[in-house]
Short mmCIF file of C-alpha atoms and ligand atoms in Angstrom, two decimals:
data_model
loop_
_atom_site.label_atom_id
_atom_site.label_comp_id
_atom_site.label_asym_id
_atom_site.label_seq_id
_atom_site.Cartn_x
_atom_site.Cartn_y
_atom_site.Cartn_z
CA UNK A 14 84.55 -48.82 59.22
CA UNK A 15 85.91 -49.63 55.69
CA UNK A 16 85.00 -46.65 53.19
CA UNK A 17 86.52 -45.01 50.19
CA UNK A 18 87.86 -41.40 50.58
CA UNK A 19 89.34 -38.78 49.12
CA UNK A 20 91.53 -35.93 50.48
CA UNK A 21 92.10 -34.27 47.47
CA UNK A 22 90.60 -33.48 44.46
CA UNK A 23 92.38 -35.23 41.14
CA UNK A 24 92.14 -38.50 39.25
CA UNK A 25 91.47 -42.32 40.10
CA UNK A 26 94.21 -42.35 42.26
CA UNK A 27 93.12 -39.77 45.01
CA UNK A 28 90.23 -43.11 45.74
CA UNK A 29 91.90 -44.17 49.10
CA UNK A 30 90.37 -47.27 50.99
CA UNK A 31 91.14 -47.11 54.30
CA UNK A 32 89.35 -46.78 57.67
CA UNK A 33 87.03 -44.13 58.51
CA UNK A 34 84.83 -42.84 61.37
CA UNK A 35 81.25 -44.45 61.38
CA UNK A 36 78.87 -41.80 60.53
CA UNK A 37 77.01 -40.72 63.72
CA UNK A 38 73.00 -40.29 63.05
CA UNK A 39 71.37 -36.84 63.96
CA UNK A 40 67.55 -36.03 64.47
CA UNK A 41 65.50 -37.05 61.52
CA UNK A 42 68.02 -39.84 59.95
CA UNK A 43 68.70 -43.05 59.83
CA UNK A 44 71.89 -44.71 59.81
CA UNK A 45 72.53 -47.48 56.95
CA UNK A 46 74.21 -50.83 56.64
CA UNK A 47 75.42 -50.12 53.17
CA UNK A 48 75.10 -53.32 51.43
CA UNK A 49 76.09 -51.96 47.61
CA UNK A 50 76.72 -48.37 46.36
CA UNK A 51 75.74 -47.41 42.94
CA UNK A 52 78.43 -45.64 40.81
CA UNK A 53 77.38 -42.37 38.64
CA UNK A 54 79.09 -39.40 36.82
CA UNK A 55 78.74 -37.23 39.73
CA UNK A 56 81.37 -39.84 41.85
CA UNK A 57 83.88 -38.49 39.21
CA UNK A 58 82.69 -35.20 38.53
CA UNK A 59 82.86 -34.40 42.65
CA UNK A 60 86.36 -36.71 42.93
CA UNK A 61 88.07 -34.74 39.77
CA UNK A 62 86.97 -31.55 41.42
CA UNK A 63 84.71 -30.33 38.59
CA UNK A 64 81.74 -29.20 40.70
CA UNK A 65 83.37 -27.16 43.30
CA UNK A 66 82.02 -24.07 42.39
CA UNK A 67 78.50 -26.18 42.72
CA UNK A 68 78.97 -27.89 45.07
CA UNK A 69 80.32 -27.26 48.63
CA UNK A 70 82.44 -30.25 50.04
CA UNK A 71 84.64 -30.64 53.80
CA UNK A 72 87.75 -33.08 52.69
CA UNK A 73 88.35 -36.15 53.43
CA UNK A 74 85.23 -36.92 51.75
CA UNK A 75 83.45 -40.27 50.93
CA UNK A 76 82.20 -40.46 47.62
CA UNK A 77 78.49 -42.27 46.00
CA UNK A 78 75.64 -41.04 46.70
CA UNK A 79 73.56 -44.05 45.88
CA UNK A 80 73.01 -46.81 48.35
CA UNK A 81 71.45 -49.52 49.45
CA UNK A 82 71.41 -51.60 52.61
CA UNK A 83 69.63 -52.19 55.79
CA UNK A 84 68.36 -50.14 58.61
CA UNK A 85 70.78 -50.35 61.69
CA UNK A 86 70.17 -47.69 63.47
CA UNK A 87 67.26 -44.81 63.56
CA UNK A 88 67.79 -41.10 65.30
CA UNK A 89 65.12 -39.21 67.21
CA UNK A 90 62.23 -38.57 64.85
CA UNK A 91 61.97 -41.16 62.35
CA UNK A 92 58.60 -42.61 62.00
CA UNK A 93 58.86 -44.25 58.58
CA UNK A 94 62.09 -46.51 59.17
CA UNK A 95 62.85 -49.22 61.75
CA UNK A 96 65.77 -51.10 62.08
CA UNK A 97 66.31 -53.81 60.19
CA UNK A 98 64.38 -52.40 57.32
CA UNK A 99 65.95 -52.95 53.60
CA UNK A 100 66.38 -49.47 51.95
CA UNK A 101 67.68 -47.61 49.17
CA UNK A 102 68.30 -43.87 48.36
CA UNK A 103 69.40 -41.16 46.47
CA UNK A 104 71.17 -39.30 49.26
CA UNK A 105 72.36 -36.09 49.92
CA UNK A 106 75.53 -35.24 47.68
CA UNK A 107 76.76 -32.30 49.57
CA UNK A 108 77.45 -34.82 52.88
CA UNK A 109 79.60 -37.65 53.09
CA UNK A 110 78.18 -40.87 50.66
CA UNK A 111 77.56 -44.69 50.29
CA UNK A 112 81.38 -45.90 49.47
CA UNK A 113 81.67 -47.40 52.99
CA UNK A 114 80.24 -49.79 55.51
CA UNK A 115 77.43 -47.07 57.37
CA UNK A 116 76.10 -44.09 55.69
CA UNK A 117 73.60 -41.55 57.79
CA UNK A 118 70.79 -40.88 55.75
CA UNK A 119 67.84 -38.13 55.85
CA UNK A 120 64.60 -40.10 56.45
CA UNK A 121 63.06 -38.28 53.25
CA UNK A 122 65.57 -39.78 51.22
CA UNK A 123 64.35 -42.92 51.62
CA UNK A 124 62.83 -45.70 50.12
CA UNK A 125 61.93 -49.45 51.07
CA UNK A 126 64.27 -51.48 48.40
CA UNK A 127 62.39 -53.17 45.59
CA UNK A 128 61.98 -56.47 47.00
CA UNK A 129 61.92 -57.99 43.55
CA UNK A 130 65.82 -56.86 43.75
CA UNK A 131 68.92 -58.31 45.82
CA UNK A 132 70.65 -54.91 47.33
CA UNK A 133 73.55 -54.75 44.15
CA UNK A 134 70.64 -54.58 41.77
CA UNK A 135 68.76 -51.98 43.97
CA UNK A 136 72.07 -49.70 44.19
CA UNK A 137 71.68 -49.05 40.49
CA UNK A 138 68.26 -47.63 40.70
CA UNK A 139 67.91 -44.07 42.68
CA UNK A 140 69.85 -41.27 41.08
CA UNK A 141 69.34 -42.12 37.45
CA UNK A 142 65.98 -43.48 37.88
CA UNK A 143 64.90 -40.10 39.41
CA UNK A 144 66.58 -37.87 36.95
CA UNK A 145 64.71 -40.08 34.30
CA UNK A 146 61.71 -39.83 36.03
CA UNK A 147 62.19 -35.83 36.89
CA UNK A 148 62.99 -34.84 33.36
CA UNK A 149 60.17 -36.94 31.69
CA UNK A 150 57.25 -36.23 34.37
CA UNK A 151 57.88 -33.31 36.44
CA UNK A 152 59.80 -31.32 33.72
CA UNK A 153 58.85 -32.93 30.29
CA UNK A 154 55.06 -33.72 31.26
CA UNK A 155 55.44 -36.60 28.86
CA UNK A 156 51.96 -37.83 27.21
CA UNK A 157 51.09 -41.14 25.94
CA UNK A 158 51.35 -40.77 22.39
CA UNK A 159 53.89 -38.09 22.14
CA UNK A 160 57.37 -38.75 20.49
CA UNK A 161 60.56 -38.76 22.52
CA UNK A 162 64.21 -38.46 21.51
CA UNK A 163 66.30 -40.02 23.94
CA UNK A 164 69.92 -39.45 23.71
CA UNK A 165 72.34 -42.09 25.31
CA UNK A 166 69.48 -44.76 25.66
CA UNK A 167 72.21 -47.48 27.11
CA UNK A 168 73.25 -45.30 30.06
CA UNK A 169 72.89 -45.08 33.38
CA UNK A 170 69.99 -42.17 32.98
CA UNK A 171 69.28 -43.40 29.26
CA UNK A 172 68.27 -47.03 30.39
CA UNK A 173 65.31 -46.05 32.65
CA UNK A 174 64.33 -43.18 30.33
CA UNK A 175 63.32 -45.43 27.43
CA UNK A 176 61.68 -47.89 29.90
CA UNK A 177 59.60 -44.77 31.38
CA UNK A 178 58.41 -43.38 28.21
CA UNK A 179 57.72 -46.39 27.24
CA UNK A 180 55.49 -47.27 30.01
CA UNK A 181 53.83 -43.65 29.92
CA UNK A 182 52.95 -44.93 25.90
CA UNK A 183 55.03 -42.79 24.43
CA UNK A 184 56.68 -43.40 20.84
CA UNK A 185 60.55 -43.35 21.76
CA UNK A 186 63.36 -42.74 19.34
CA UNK A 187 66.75 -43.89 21.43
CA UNK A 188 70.40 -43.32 20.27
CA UNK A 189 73.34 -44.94 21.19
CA UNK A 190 76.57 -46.69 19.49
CA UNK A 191 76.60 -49.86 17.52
CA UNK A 192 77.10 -52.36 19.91
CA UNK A 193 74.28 -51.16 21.78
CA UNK A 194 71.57 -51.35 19.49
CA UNK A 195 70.25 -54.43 20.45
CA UNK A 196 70.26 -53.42 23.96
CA UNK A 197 68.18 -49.85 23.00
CA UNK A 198 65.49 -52.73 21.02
CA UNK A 199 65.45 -54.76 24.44
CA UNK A 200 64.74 -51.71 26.60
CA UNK A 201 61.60 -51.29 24.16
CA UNK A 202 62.83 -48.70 21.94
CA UNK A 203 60.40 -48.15 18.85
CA UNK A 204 63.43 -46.88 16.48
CA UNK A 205 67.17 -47.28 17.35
CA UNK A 206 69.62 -44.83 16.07
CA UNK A 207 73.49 -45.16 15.87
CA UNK A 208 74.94 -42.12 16.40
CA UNK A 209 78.22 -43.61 14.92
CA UNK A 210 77.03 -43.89 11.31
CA UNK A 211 73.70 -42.24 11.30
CA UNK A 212 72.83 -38.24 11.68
CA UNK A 213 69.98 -38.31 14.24
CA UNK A 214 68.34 -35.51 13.44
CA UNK A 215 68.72 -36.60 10.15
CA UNK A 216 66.19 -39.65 11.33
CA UNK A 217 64.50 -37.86 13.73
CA UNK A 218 61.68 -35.57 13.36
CA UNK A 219 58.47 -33.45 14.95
CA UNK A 220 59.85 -34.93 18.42
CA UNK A 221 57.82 -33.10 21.58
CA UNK A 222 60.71 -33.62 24.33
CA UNK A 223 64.21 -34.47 23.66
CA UNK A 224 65.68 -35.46 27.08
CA UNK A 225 69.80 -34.58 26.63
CA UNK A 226 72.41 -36.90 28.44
CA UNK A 227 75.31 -36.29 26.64
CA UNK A 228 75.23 -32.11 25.75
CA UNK A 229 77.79 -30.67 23.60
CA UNK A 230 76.83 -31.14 19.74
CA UNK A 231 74.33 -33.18 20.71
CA UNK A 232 72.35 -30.43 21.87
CA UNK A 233 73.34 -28.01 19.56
CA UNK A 234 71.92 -30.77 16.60
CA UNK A 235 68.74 -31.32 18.77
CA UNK A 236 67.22 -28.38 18.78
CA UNK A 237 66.46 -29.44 15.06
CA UNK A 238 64.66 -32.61 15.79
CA UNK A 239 62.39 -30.42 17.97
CA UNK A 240 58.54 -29.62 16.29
CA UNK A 241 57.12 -26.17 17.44
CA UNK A 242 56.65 -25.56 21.49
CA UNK A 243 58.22 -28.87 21.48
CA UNK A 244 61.10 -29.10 24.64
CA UNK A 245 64.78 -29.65 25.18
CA UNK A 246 65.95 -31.13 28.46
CA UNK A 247 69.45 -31.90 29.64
CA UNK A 248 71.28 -33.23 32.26
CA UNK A 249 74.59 -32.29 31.51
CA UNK A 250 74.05 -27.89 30.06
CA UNK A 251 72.02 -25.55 30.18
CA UNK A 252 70.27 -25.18 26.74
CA UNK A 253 70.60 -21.85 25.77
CA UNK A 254 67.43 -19.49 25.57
CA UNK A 255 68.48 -17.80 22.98
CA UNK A 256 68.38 -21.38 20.40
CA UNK A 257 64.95 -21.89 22.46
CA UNK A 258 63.50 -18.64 21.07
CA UNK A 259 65.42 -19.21 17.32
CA UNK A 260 63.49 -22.26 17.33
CA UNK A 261 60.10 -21.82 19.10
CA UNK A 262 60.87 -24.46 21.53
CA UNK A 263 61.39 -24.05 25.31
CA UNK A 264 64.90 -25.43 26.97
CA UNK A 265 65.62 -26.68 30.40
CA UNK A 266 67.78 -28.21 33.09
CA UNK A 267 66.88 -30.67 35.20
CA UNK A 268 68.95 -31.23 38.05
CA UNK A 269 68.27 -34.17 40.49
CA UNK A 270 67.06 -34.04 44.74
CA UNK A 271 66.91 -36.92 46.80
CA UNK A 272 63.15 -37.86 47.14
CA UNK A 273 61.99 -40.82 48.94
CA UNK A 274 58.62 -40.02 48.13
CA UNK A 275 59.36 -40.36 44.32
CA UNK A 276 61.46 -43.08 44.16
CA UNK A 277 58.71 -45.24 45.97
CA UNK A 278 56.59 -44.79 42.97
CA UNK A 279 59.99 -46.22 40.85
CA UNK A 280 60.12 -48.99 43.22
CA UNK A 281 56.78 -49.92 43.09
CA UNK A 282 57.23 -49.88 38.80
CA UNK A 283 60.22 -52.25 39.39
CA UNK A 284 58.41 -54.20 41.81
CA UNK A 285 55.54 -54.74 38.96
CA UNK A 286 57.96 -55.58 36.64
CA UNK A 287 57.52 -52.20 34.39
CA UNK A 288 61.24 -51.24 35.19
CA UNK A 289 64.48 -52.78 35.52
CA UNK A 290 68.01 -51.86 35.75
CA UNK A 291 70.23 -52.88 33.72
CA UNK A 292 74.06 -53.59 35.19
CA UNK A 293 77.00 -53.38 33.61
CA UNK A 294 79.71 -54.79 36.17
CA UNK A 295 79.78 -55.53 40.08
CA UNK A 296 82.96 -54.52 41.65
CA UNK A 297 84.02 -55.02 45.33
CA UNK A 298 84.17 -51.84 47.28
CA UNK A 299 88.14 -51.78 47.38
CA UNK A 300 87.55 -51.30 43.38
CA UNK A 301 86.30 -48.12 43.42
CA UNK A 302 89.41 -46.46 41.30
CA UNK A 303 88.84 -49.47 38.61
CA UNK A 304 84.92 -48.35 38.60
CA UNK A 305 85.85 -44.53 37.86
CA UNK A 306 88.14 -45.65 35.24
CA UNK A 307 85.75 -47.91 33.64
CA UNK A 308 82.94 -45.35 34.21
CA UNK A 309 84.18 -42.00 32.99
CA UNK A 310 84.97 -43.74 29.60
CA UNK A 311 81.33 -42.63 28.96
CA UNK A 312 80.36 -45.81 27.32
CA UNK A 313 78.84 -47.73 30.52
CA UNK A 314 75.73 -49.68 29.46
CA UNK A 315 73.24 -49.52 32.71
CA UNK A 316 75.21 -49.22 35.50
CA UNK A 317 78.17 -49.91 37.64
CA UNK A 318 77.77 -51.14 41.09
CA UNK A 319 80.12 -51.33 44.35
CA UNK A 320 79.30 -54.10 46.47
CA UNK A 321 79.96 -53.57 49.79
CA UNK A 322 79.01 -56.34 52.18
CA UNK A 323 79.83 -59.59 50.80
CA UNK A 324 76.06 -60.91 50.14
CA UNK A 325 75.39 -63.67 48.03
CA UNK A 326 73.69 -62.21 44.86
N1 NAP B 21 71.68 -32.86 36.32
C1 NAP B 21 71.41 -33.98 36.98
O1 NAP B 21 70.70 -33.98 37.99
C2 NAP B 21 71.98 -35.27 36.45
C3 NAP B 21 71.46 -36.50 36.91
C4 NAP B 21 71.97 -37.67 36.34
C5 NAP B 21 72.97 -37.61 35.38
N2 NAP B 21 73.45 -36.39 35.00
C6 NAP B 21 74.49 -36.28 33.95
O2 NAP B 21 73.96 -36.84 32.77
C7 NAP B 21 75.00 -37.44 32.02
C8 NAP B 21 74.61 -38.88 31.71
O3 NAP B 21 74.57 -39.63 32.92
P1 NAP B 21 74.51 -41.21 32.87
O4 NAP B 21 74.58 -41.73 34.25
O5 NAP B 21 73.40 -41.65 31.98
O6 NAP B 21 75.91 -41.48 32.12
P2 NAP B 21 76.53 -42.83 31.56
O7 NAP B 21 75.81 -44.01 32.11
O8 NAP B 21 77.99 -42.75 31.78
O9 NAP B 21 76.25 -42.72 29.98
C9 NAP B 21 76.90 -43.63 29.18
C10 NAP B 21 76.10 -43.88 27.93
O10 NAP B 21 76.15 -42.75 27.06
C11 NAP B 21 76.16 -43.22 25.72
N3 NAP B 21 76.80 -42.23 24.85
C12 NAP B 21 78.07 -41.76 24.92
N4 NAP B 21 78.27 -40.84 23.94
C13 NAP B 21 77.10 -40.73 23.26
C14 NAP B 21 76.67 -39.95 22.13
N5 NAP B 21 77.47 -39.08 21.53
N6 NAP B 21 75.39 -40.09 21.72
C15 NAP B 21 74.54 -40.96 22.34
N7 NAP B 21 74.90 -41.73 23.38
C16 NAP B 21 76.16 -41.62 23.84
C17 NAP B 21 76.95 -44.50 25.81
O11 NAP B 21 76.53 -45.36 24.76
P3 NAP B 21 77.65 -46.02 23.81
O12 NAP B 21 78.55 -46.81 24.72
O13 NAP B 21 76.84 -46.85 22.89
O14 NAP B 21 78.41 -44.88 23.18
C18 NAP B 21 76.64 -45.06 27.18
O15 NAP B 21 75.69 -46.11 27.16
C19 NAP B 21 76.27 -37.30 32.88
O16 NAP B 21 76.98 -36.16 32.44
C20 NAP B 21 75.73 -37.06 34.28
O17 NAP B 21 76.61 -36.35 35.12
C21 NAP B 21 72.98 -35.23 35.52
#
């Protein structure tokens, strides 16, 4: 089959396409006809070699661990799937992923796509969806009526955030750059903040969760935007305890799993028109190098997709 790998660890250039092995499937899993593969951080974070104290890989490895396609094949076991079926998934990033034609897939990982989505829409959904909806629900407990400080509101993670909050009834404070205002007001942002010219904590006050995408000084300054027992949660650092205590706050990390289960409740949001991705730029498969470039600029608005079968969109 036609896939993306990499047998080192380095820049851009270590994306190889070339031909690969079809994935054989194993008890419980399902093997996909990878129609598009959604492009995150953690394509480039895994490629550069930055998580390899986190996480174990075998090289050659085939990176993106979003995907979405159709059923082709199902192992012993499944129950939920049959072939043929249109799918998507976060799946697991410690195996091989979605840059290529098949992909063998955990049946827990999966979800029935949106059908209100073609499959390059559909690829832009699982990972950040989920962390959006983990760090808001699960970790966050987000109430209608509470105020939420959402930091890099036009990103991949950002973009569903504000829509979620939003939807829960919260009252959402989003930052991004200039050109991106707009887009933050589209999403349904009640107050837009451009962290080019503006101090945000400077704007924004008494906020009960601040969900973190970009870390660094950004977290350090958010602690301050915090009210009492409010919480900060990133994706990107740990916040530190010892800030959490300073400031009578609590601090966490969320850190995303693949979860079928979950991300049928997003589809079923998308599906009712309460959610939709946003996409920066379809690129064909064989693009994958231009996609990391254009991706680990940090300034992506929504997302970047791979498409991998050549479907008419
Ligand atoms: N722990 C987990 O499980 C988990 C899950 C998902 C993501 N993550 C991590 O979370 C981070 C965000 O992921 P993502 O997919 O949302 O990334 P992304 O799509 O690449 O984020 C890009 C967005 O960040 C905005 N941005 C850049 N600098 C900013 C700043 N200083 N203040 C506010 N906004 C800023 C950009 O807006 P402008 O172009 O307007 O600057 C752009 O829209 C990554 O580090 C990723 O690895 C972790």
């Amino acid at each position: 089959m036609n896939a993306i790998r990499i047998h080192r660890y380095g820049g851009p250039e270590v994306l190889q396409y070339e031909d690969a092995p079809r994935p054989q499937v194993q008890k419980g899993e399902v093997l996909i006809h990878v129609h598009a593969a959604g492009v995150n951080p953690l394509d480039w974070k895994v490629r550069s070699g930055s998580l390899n104290g986190f996480i174990q890989h075998k090289l050659p490895l085939i990176p993106g661990w979003d995907v979405s396609g159709v059923v082709e094949e199902v192992g012993f076991g499944v129950s939920q799937f049959k072939k043929g079926d249109a799918v998507c998934a976060l799946t697991d990033p410690t195996r091989d992923g979605a840059y290529a034609d098949y992909i063998a897939v955990r049946e827990g990982a999966l979800a029935m796509k949106p059908k209100s989505l073609h499959h390059v829409r559909a690829a832009a959904v699982p990972l950040s969806a989920l962390a959006a909806w983990r760090s808001l629900f699960d970790l966050g407990h987000l109430q209608s009526g509470q105020r939420i400080l959402i930091h890099g509101g036009s990103g991949g993670v950002g973009h569903f955030a504000v829509q979620l909050a939003k939807w829960k009834g919260a009252y959402v404070l989003a930052t991004a750059s200039t050109k991106n205002q707009e887009s933050l007001r589209k999403l349904g942002a009640d107050e837009t903040i451009d962290y080019t010219s503006q101090k945000f904590e400077d704007v924004a006050s008494n906020i009960d969760i601040v969900l973190d995408t970009v870390g660094g000084e950004t977290q350090e300054r958010s602690w301050l935007a915090l009210k009492k027992g409010g919480v900060l949660i990133s994706l990107v650092e740990s916040p530190s305890g010892e800030k959490a205590n300073q400031f009578e706050v609590r601090g966490m990390m969320c850190s995303v799993q693949p979860d079928g289960a979950q991300l049928n409740k997003i589809t079923k949001l998308i599906d009712s028109a309460k959610l939709k991705p946003t996409i920066d730029r379809i690129l064909p498969l064989s693009e994958a190098r231009r996609a990391h470039e254009l991706g680990q600029n940090g300034h992506v608005r929504g997302k970047i997709v791979l498409r991998v079968k050549d479907i008419q969109l």
